[in-house]
XYZ file of C-alpha atoms in Angstrom:
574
model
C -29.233 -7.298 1.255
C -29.352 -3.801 -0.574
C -26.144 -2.642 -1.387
C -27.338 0.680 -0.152
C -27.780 -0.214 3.232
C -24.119 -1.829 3.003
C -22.789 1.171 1.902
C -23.937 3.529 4.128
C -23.032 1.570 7.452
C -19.218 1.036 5.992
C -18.948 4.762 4.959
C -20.371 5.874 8.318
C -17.887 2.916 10.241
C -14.832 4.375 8.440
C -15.578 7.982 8.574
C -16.617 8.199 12.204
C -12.541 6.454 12.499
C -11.223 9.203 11.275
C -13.129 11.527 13.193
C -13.093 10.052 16.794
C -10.528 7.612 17.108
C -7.719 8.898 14.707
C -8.336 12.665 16.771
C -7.823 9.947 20.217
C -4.672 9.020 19.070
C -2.955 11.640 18.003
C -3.310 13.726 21.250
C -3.117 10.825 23.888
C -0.950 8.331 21.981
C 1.574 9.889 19.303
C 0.751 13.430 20.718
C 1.527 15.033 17.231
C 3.440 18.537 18.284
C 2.775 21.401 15.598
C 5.554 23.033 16.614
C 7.941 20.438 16.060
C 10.259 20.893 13.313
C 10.122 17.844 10.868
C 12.759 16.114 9.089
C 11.227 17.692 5.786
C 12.410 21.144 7.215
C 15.420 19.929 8.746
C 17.292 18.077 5.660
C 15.235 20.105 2.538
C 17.537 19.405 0.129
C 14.637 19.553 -3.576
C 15.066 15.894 -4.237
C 13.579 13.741 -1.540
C 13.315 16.041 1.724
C 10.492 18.861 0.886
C 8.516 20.788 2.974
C 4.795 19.913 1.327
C 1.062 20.838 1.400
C -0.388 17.961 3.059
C -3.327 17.762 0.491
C -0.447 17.332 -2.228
C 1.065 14.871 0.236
C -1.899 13.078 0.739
C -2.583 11.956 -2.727
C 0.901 10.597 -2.686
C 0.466 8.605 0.202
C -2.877 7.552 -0.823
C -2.053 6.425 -3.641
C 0.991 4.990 -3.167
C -0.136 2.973 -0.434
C -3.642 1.451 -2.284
C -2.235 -0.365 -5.755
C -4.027 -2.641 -6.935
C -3.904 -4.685 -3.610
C -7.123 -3.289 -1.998
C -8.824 -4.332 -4.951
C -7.263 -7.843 -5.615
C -7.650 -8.936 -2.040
C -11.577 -8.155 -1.139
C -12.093 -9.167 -4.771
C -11.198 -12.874 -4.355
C -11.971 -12.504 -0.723
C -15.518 -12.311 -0.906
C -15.896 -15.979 -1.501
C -16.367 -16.800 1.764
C -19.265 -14.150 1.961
C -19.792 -10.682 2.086
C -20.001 -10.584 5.361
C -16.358 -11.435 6.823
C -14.870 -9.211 4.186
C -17.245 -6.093 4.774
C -16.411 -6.426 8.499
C -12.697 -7.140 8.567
C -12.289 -3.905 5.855
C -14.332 -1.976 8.118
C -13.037 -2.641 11.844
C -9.140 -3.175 10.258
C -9.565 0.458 8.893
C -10.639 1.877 11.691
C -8.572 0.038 14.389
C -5.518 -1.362 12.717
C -4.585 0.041 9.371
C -5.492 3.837 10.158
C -3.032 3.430 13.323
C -0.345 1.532 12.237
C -0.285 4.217 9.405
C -0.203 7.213 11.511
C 2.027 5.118 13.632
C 5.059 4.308 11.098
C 4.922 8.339 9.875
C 5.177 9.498 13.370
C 7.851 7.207 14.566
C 9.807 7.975 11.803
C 9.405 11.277 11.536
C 10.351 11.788 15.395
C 13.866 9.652 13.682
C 15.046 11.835 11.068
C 12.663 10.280 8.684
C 14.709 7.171 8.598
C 12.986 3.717 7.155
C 11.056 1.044 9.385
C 14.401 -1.188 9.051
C 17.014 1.388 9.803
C 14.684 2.235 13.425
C 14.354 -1.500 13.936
C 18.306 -1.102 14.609
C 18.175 1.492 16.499
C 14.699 -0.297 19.168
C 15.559 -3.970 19.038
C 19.066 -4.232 17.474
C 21.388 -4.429 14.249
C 20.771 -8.520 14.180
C 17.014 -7.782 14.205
C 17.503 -5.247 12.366
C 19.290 -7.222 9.151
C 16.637 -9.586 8.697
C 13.981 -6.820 9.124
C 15.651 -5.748 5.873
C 15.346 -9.130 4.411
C 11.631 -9.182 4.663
C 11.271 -5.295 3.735
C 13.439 -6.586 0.832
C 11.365 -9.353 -0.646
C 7.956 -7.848 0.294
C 9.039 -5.081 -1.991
C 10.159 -7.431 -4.945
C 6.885 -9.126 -4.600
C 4.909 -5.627 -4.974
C 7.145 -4.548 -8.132
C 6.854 -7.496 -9.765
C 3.381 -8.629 -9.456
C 2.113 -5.421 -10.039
C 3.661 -4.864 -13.390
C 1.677 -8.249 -13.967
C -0.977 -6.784 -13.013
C -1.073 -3.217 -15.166
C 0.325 -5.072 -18.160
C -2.521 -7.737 -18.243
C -5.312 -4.430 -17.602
C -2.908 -2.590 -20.666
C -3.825 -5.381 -22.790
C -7.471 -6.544 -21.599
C -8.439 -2.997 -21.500
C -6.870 -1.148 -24.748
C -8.892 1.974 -24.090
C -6.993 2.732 -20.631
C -3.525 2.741 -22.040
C -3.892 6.790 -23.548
C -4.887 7.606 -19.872
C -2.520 5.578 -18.333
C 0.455 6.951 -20.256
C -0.888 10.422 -20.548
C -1.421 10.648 -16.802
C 2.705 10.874 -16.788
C 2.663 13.942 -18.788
C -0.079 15.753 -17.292
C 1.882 14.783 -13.381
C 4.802 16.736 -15.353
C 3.074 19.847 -16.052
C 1.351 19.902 -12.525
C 4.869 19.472 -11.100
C 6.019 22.520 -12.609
C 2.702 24.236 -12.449
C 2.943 24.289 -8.870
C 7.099 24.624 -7.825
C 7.817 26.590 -11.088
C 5.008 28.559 -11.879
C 3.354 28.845 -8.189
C -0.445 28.094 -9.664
C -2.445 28.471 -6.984
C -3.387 24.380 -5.847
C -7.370 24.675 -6.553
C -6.680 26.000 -10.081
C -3.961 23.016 -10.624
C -6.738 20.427 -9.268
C -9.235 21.958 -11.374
C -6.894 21.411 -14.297
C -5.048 18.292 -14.083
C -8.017 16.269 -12.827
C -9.936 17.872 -16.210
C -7.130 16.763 -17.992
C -6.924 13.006 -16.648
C -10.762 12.761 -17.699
C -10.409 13.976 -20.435
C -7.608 11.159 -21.399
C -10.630 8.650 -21.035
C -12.464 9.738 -22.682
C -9.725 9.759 -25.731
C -8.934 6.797 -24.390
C -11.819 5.334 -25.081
C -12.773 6.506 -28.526
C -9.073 5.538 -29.687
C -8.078 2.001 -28.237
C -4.402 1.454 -28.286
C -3.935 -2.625 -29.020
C -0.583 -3.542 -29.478
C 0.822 -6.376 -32.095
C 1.016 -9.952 -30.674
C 4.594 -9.691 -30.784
C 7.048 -6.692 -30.574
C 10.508 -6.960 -30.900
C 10.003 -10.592 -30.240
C 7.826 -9.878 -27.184
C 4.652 -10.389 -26.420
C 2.651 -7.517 -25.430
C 2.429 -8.406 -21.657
C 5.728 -8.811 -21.813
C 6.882 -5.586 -23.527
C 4.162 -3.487 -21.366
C 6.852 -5.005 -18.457
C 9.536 -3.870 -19.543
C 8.457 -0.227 -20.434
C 6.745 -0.306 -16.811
C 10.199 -1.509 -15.471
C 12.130 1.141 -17.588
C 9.769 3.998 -16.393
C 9.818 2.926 -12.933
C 13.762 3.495 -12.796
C 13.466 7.074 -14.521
C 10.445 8.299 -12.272
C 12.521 6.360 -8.730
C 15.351 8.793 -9.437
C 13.832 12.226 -9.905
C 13.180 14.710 -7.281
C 9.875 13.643 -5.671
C 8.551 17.527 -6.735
C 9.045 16.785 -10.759
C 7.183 13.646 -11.096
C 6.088 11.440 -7.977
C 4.627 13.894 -6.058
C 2.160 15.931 -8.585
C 1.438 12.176 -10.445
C 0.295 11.055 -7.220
C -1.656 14.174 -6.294
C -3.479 14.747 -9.321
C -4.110 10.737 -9.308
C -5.356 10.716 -5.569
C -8.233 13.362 -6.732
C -8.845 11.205 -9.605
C -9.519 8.273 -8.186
C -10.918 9.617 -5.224
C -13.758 11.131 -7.617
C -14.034 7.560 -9.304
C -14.914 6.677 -6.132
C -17.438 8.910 -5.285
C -18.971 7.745 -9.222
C -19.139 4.496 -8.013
C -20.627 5.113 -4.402
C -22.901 7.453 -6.413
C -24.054 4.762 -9.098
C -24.926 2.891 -5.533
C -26.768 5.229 -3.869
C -29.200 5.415 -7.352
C -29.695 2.281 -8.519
C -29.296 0.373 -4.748
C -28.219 -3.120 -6.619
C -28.981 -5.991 -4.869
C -25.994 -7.930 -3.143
C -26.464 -11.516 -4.722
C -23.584 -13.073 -2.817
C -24.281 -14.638 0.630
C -23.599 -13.325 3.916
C -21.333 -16.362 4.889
C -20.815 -18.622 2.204
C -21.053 -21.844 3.491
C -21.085 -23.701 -0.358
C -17.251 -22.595 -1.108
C -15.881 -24.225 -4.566
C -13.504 -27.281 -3.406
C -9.952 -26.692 -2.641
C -10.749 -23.513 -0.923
C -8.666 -22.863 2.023
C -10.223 -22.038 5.668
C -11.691 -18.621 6.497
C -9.370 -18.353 9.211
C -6.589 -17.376 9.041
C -6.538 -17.205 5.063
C -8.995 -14.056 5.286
C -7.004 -12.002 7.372
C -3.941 -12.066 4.882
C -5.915 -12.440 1.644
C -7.322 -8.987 2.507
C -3.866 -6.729 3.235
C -4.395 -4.018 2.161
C -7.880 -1.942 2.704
C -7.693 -3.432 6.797
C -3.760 -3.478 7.641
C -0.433 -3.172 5.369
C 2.925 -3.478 6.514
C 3.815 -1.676 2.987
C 2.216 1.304 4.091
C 4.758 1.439 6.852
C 7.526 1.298 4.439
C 5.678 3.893 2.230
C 5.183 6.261 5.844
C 8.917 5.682 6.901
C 10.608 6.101 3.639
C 8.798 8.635 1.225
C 5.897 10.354 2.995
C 7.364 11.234 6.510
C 10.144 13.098 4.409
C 7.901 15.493 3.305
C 5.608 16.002 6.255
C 5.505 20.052 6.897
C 3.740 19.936 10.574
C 3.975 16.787 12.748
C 0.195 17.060 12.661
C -0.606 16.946 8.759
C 0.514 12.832 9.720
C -2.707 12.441 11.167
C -4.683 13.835 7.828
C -1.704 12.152 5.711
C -1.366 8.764 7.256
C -4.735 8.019 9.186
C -6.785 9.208 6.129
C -4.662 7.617 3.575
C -5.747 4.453 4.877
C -9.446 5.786 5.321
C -9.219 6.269 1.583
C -7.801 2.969 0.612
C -10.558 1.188 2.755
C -13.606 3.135 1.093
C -11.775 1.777 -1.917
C -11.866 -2.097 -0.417
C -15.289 -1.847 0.669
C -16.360 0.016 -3.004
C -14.897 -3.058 -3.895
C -16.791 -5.621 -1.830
C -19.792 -3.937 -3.076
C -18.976 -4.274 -6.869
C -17.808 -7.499 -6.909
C -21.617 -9.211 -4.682
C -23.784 -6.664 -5.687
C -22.602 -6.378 -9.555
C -24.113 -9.424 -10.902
C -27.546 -10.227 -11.904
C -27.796 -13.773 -9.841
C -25.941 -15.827 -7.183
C -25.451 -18.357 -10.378
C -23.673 -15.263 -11.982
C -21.278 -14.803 -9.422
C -20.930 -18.755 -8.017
C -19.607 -18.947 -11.907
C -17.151 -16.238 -11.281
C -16.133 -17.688 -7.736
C -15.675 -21.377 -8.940
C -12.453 -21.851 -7.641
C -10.562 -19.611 -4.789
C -8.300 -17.403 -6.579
C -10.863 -15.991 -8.931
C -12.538 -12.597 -9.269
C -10.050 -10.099 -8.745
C -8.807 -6.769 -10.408
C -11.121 -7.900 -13.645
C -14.154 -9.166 -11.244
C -14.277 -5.396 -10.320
C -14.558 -3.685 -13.573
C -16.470 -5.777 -15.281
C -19.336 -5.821 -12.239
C -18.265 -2.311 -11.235
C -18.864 -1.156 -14.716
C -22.553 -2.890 -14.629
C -23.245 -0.676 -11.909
C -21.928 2.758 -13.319
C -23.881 1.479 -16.112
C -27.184 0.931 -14.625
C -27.088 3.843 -12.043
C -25.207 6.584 -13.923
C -26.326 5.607 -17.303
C -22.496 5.657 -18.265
C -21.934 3.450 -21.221
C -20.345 -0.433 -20.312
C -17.054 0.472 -22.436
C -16.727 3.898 -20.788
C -17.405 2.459 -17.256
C -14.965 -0.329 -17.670
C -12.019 2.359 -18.801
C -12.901 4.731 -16.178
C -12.425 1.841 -13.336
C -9.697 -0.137 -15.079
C -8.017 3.181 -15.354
C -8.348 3.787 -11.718
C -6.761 0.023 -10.964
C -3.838 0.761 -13.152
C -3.330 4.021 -11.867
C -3.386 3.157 -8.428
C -1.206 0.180 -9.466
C 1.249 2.487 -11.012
C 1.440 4.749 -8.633
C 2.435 2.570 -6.144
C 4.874 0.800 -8.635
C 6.456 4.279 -8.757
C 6.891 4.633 -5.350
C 8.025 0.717 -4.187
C 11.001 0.956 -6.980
C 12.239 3.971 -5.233
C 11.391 2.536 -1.666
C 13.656 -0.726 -2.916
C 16.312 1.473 -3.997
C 16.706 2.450 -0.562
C 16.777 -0.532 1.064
C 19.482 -1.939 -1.440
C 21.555 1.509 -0.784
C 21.302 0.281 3.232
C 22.284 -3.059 2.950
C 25.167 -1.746 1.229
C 25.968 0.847 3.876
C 25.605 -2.439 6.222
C 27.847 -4.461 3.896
C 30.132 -1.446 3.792
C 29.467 -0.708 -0.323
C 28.080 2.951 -0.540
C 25.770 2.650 -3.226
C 24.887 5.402 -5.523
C 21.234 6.062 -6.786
C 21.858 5.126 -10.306
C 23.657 1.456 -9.353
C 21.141 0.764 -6.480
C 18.459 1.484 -9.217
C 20.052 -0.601 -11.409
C 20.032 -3.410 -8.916
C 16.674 -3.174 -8.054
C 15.577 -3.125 -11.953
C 17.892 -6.593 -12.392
C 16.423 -8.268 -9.226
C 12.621 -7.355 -10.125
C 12.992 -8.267 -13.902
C 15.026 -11.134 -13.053
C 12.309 -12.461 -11.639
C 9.870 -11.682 -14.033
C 11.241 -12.654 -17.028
C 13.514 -15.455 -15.267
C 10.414 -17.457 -13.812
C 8.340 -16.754 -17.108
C 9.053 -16.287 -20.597
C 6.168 -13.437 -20.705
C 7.718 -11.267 -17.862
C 4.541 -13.213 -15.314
C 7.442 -14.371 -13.281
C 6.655 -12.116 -10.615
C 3.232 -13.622 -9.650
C 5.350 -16.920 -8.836
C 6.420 -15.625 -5.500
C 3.097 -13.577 -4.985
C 0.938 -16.001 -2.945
C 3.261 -15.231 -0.342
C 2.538 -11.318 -0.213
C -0.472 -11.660 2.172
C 1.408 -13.329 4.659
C 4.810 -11.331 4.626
C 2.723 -7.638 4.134
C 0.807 -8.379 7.143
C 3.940 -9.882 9.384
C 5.681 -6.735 7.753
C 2.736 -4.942 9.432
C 3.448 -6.746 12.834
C 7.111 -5.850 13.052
C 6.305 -2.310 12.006
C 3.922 -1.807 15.366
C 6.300 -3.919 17.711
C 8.846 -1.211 16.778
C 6.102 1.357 17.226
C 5.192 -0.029 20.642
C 8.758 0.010 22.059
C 8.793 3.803 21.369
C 5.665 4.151 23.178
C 7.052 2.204 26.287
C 9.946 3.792 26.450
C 7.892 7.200 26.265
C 5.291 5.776 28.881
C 2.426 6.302 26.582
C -0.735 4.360 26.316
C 0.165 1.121 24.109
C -2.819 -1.208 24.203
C -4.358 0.776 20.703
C -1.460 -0.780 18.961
C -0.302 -4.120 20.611
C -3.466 -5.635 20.714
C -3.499 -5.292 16.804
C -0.065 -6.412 17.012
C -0.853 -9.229 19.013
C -3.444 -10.430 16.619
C -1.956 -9.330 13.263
C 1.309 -11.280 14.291
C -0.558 -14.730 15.229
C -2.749 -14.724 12.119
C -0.020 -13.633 9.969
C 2.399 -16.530 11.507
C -0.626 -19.124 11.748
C -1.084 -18.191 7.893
C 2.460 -19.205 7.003
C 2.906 -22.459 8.906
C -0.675 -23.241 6.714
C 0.985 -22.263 3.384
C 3.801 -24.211 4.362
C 1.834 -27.574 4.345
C 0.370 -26.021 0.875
C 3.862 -26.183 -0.511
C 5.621 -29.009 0.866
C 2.359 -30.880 -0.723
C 2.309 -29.562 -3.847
C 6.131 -29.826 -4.157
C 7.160 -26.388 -4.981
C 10.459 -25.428 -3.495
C 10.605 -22.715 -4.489
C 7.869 -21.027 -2.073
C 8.854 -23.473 0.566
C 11.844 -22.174 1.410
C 10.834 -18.457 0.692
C 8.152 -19.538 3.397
C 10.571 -20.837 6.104
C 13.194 -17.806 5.072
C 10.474 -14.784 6.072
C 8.929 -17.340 8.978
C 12.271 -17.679 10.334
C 13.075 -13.955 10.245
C 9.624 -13.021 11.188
C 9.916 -15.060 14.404
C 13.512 -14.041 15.227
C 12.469 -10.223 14.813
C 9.404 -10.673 16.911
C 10.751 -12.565 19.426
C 13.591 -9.973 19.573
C 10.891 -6.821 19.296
C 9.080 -8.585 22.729
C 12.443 -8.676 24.451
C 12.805 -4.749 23.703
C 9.169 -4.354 25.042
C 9.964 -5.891 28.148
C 13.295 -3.933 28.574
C 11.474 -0.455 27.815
C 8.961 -1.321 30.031
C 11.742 -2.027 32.692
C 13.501 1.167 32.406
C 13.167 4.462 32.949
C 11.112 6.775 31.537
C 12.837 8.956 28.555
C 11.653 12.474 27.204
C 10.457 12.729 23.326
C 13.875 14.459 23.087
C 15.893 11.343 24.976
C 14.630 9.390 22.798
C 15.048 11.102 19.621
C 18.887 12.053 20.358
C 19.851 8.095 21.310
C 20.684 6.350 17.440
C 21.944 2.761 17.822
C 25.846 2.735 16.776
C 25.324 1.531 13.337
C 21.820 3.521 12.160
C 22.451 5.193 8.749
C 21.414 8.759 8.411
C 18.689 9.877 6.316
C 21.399 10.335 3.439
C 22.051 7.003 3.016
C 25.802 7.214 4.219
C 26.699 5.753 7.331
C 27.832 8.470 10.094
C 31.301 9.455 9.893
């Protein structure tokens, strides 16, 4: 198979999504109002309620919403085949993540921006509601955790990325205030910081930054950790403008041009994908295709984090009720092109099947390093871009995207610590919730590993509880629509079959566990199962009640709040 060929079919899949059926549903399913006056308008208050350019907007959802997770998953996912992965990133763009994106920003936008958990109160009730924050809760210590893992072990297998990496923070800075303080026009500020971020690569890699085996009686993974954690804190408690915002922006056209490299080095040199179709010679000990595939690949198909993302950072800072289409629907067209880029490198980036069955030996392999080391062969061959420069430039992009959403879920988790509080009746201020949230994460890392890797313990259950996080986002999202009397079948259908893989996935892992005698997972297992189930079960019941009752008017529906929802604020209503 050409990768060519590949290519252009997934491009031309995702794209026409966006085009036709993200225009389908937001004028006969969401029916996005431009006139409607957003929560961004309606509680500006310059730290995290702002008004904002949805191009600016964009490459904070974007970003914040890919990580490194679009590139892990098809990575190791491609051992059974090409061909299940291609397919699964393609149609789950199109049909399931693309919706259930637009889906989360709209529903909470039309609820005073207010988080996935908080409106779970409010459509299917506080009990429901408490252990939707439970999962929320632990999905988003699995994302900070692992992914400091993750940027660390690129910081130190990849010296010449960590001037870029770290530099990318200051340039974000000056964009900030290029475009609040100084009012540079947006092109001119593009032009600029994107210039600048290249230009940090290419510093980057002339001047390698390798740190000491030990520092301050770390080793360098671990002390990479903790100045990821420490930064993490900082960035979650500044106004979105100064930092989050323009770092994600700037980063969004970054690695949105990194992609176009790489779908450019394609398009030249038209490798040849070595890996099979189906592979029907997996390594030994590899799990089934189904449903292992459908939660191995998360994100780059469907994401329950990008709900939380869309309900707790982006849909504050939607302008027009319409940007949500361009904001949320093409977010997630840009994290699949990244997926499938993916798939591409990691089959069509080696010179033999041998090559890559000796990469794929075991399930579990390939991964973040799979892709810039083949990805880099293929900028290398096609572009003529040298193998160290190639591997910065896409190692860069992984930790940035990485980062970026590292930024974002340590400010996402400080929410949902300041609303348990609110429901445990502590009102929790942004500098102790922080401080919570940097104590849980960095508990676990350094508590479960000497070397701050503690975090990856938990993480071969992020699969299953992003894509059941996914499930209870659209049940939520189809009781609005029921109670509205719009068309639901676009999203519970996907809900339907996101819920049973996700749950047949779990029950799976849980004879995984019990056999291999770790605890540990087991009972983190039957915890999210449990409250998965309970939350689902409860969700149906709502469905079946809207469905029952009478019709209610966009503006019914937004004036009802369930007696204990918090307001956007954080405080609970007086």
């Amino acid at each position: 198979m050409n990768s060519l060929v590949l290519a252009l079919v997934g491009v031309a899949m995702i794209v026409a999504g966006y085009l036709l059926y993200s225009r389908f549903l937001a004028r006969k399913v969401y029916r996005l109002d431009p006139d409607y006056i957003t929560p961004a308008h309606r509680y500006e208050d310059g730290v995290d309620f702002i008004p904002t350019n949805k191009l600016v907007l964009w490459g904070h959802h974007f970003t914040s919403v890919a990580g490194a997770a679009p590139i892990v998953g098809p990575a190791v996912a491609v051992i059974w085949g090409w061909g299940p992965a291609f397919l699964w990133v393609t149609l789950g763009t199109v049909f399931f993540a693309g919706m259930h994106d637009l889906g989360a920003l709209w529903a909470s936008g039309r609820n005073k921006a207010q988080s996935i958990g908080t409106l779970s109160g409010k459509y299917i009730g506080r009990h429901g509601r408490n252990l939707f924050l439970v999962v929320i809760f632990l999905l988003l210590l699995m994302v900070n955790a692992a992914f400091a893992v993750v940027i660390s072990n690129l910081l130190v297998s990849t010296p010449t990325a960590v001037i870029p990496t770290w530099g990318a923070i200051v340039v974000a800075l000056l964009v900030g205030q290029a475009i609040y303080r100084l009012k540079w026009s947006l092109p001119l500020v593009s032009v600029v910081g994107v210039g600048a971020l290249y230009g940090l690569m290419l510093l980057g890699d002339r001047f390698p930054i390798v740190l000491p085996e030990t520092i301050l009686g770390l080793s360098a993974n671990a002390f990479w950790i903790v100045v990821l954690f420490v930064y993490a804190g900082i960035a979650s408690m500044l106004p979105v403008w100064m930092l989050l915002q323009p770092r994600d922006y700037i980063n969004g056209l970054q690695l949105f041009i990194g992609l176009g490299i790489l779908y450019g080095a394609i398009l030249i040199s038209s490798p040849t994908v070595v890996a099979p179709f189906y592979n029907e010679n997996v390594p030994e000990g590899t799990p089934g295709i189904i449903p292992l595939l459908f939660v191995t690949i998360a994100c780059g198909a469907i994401s329950g984090f990008h709900g939380i993302v869309s309900s707790g950072t982006s849909s504050k800072q939607i302008a027009k009720e319409t940007d949500a289409r361009f904001v949320g629907y093409f977010g997630a067209v840009g994290e699949g092109l990244l997926s499938l880029g993916t798939i591409i490198a990691v089959t069509a980036g080696f010179r033999s099947l041998a090559d890559w069955e000796e990469v794929y030996s075991a399930f579990g392999q390939g991964g973040v390093q799979a892709f810039v080391t083949a990805g880099g062969q293929i900028l290398n061959t096609g572009l003529g871009i040298p193998t160290g420069l190639s591997s910065t430039i896409l190692a860069t992009m992984a930790v940035l995207f990485a980062a970026t959403t590292m930024d974002t879920g340590v400010r996402l988790q400080r929410f949902v610590v300041a609303e348990i509080g609110g429901i445990l009746g502590l009102k929790l201020g942004t500098l102790v919730s922080t401080l919570i949230v940097l104590a849980v994460t960095m508990g676990l890392a350094f508590g479960a590993g000497a070397d701050g890797s503690g975090g990856m313990v938990i993480w071969p259950l992020f699969g299953t509880t992003n894509q059941l996080m996914a499930a209870l986002t659209l049940s939520i999202v189809c009781v609005i629509l029921l109670r509205l009397r719009r068309p639901v079948l676009p999203v519970l259908l996907p809900l339907v079959f996101v819920a049973f893989m996700s749950v047949y996935a779990l029950f799976v892992q849980l004879g995984q566990f019990w056999n291999a005698q770790n605890w540990l997972l087991l009972i983190l297992d039957v915890i999210i199962l449990v409250s998965a189930l309970w939350v689902l079960v409860t969700a149906f019941g709502a469905m079946a009640a809207a469905r029952r009752a009478p019709a209610v008017t966009p503006e019914e529906d937004e004036a009802v709040d369930a007696e204990d929802a918090l307001e956007p604020s954080g405080g609970r209503r007086g």
